[in-house]
CSV table of C-alpha atoms in Angstrom, one decimal:
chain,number,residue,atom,x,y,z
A,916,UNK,CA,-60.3,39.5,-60.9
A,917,UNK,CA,-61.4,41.1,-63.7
A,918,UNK,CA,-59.3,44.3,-63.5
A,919,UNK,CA,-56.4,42.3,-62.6
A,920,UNK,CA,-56.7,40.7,-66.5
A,921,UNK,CA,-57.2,44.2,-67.5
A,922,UNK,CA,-54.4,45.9,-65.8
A,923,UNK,CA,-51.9,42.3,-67.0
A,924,UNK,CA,-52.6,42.8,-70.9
A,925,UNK,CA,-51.9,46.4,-70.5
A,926,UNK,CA,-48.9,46.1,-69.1
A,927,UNK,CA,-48.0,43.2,-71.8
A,928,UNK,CA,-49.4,46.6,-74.4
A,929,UNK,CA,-52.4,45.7,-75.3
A,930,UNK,CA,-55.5,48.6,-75.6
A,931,UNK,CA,-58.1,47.1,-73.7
A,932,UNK,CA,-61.5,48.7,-72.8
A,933,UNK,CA,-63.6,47.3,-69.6
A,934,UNK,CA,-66.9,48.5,-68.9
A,935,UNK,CA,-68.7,47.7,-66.4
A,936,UNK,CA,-72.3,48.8,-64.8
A,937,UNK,CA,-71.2,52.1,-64.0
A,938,UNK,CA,-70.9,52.1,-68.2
A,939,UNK,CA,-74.4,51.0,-69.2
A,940,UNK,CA,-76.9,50.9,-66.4
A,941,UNK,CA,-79.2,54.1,-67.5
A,942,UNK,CA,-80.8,54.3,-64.1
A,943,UNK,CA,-80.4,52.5,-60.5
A,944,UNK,CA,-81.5,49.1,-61.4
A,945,UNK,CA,-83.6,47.9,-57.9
A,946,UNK,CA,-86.2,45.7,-59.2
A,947,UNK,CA,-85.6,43.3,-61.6
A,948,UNK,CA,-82.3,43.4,-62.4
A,949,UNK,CA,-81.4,40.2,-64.2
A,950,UNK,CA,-84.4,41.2,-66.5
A,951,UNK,CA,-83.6,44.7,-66.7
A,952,UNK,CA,-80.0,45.0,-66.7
A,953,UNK,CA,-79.0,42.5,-69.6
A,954,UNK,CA,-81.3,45.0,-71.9
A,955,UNK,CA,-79.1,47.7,-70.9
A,956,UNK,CA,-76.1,46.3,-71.6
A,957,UNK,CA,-76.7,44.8,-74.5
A,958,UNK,CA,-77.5,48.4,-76.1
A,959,UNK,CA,-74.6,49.6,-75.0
A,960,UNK,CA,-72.2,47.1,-75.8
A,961,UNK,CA,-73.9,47.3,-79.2
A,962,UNK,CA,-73.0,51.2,-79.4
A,963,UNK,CA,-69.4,50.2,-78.2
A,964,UNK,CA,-68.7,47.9,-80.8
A,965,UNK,CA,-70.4,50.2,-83.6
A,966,UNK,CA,-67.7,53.1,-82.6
A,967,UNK,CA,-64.5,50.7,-82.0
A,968,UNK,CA,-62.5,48.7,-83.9
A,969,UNK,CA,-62.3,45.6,-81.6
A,970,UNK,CA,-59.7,42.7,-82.3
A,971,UNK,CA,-61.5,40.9,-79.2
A,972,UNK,CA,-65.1,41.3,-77.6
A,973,UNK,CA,-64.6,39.4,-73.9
A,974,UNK,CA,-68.1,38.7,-72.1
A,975,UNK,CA,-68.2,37.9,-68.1
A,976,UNK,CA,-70.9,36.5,-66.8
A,977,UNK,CA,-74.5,35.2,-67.9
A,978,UNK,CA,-76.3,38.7,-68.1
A,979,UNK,CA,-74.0,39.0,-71.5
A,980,UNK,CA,-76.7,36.7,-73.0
A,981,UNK,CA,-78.1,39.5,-74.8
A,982,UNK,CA,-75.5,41.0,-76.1
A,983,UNK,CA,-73.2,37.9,-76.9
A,984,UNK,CA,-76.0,37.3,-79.1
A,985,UNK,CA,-76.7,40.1,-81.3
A,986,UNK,CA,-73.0,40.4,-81.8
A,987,UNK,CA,-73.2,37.1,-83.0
A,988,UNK,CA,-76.0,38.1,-85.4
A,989,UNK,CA,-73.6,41.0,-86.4
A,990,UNK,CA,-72.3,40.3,-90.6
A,991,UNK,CA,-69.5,41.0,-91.0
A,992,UNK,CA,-67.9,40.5,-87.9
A,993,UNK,CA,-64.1,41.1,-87.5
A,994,UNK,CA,-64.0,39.9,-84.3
A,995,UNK,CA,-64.7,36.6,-82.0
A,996,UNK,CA,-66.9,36.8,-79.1
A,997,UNK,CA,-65.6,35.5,-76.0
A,998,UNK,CA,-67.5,34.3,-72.8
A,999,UNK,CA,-65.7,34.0,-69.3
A,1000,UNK,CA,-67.4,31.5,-67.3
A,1001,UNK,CA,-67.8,31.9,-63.9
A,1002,UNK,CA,-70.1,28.8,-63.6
A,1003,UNK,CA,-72.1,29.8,-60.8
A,1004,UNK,CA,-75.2,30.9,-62.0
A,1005,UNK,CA,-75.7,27.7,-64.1
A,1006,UNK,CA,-74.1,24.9,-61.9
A,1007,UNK,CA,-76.3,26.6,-58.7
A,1008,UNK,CA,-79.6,26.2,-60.9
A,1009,UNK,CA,-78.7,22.4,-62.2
A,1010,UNK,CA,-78.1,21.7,-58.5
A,1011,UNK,CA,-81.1,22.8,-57.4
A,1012,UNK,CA,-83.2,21.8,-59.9
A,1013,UNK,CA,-81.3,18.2,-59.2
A,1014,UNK,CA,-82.5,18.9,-55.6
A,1015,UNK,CA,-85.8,19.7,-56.3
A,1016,UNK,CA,-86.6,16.8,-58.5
A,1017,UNK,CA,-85.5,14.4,-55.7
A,1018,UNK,CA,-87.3,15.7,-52.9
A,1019,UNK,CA,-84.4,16.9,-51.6
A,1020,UNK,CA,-85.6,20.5,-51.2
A,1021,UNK,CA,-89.0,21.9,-51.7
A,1022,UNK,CA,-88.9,24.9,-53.8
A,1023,UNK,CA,-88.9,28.2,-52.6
A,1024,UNK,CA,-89.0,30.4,-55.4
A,1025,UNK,CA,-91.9,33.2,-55.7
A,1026,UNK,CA,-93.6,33.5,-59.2
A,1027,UNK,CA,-91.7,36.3,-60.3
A,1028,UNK,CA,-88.3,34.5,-59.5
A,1029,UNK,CA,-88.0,32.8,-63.0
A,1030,UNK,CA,-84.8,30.6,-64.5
A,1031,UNK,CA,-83.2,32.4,-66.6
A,1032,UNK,CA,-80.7,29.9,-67.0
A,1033,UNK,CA,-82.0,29.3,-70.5
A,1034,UNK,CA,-81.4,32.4,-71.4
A,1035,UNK,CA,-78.1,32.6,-70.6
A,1036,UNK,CA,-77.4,29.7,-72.0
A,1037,UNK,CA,-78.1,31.6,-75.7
A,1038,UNK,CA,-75.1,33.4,-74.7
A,1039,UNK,CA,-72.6,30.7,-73.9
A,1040,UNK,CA,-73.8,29.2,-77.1
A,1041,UNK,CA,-73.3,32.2,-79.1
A,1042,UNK,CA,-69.6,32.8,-78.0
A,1043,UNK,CA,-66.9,32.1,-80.2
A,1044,UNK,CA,-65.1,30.2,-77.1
A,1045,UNK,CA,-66.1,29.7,-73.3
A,1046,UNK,CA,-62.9,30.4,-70.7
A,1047,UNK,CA,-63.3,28.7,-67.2
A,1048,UNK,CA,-61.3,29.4,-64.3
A,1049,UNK,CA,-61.3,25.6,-63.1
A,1050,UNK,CA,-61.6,22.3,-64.6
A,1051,UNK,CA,-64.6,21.4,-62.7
A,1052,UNK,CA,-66.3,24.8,-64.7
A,1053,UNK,CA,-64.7,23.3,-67.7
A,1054,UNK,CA,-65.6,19.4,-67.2
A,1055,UNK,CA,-69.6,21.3,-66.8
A,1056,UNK,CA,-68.9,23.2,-70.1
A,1057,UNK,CA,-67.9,20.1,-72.0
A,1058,UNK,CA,-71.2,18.2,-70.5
A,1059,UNK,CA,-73.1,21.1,-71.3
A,1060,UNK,CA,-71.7,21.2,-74.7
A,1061,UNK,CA,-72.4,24.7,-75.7
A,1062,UNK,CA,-69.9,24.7,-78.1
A,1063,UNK,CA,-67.0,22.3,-79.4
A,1064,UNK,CA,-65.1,20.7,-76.9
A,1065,UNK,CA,-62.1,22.8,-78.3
A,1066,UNK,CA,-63.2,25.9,-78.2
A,1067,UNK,CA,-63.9,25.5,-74.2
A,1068,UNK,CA,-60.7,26.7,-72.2
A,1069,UNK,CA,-59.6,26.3,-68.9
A,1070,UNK,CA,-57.2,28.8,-67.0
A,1071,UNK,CA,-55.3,28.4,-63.9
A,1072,UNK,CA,-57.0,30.9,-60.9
A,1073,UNK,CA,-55.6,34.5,-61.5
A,1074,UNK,CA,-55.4,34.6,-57.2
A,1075,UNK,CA,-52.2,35.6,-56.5
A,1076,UNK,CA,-50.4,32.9,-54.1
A,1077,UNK,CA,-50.3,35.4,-51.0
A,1078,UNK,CA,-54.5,34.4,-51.1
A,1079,UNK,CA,-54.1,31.0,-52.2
A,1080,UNK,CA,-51.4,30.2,-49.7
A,1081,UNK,CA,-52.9,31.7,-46.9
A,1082,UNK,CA,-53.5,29.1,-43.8
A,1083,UNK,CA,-57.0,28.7,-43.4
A,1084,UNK,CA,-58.7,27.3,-40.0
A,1085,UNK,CA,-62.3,25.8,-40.6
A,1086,UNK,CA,-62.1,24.6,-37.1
A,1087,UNK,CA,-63.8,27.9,-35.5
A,1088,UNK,CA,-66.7,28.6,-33.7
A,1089,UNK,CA,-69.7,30.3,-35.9
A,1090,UNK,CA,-70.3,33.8,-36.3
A,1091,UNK,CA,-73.4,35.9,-37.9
């Protein structure tokens, strides 16, 4: 998905940079990656934006909480930050937590298997705007209200129709 932005805005002639962990991970992150890997590309997105003259910094998903916010913290700063949603790391945590609390499910996590849901959310509340690719991600960023209702934004899927449109039978038998 993301590449598929990428290569649309620059065929439209835009300049855009994409890095990803093959960018910013210093070492082959086994063991603690959502603790160790946000640290890592936070100082690099940092360097990035030092050596560039950005019109745009675009964020995907919640381990851009570190980074999102120093760039926040950055004066001046010639550029908005901007946070694609996914909404599957939050909306999984709320539902189990919901799950949890009602006896639903019994928890299963170990002590080192922490929510860092909270954390995350420092970065959807230091973005200049939050895009979603549905309205159900968008109706959960208005609830959540990390920023002003206007600055949340909801896109149609980037799928092309030759996925979307595919027949799909959920009448099959089950297969591991």
């Amino acid at each position: 998905v993301i590449t598929g932005y990428v290569d649309g805005l620059r065929e439209r002639g835009h300049t855009v940079d994409a890095y990803g962990p093959e960018d910013y991970l210093l070492y082959d992150v086994q063991r603690g990656r959502r603790y160790v890997q946000p640290l890592m590309m936070a100082w690099a997105g940092v360097q990035k934006v030092r050596e560039n003259d950005y019109d745009l910094v675009e964020c995907w998903g919640g381990m851009a909480w570190i980074l999102e916010w120093l760039l926040s913290k950055m004066r001046p700063r010639p550029f908005p930050i901007v946070h694609r949603f996914n909404g599957i790391e939050a909306q999984r945590m709320n539902a189990f937590k919901r799950a949890e609390e009602s006896g639903i499910v019994e928890s299963q996590k170990k002590w080192y298997q922490l929510d860092v849901t909270p954390l995350h959310e420092i970065g959807y509340r230091s973005a200049d705007a939050l895009i979603a690719p549905s309205h159900h991600n968008g109706a959960f960023l208005d609830e959540k209200q990390y920023v002003s209702p206007e600055r949340n934004h909801v896109i149609p899927d980037p799928l092309p129709n030759t996925f979307l449109d595919r027949d799909v039978s959920f009448d099959r038998e089950n297969r591991i």
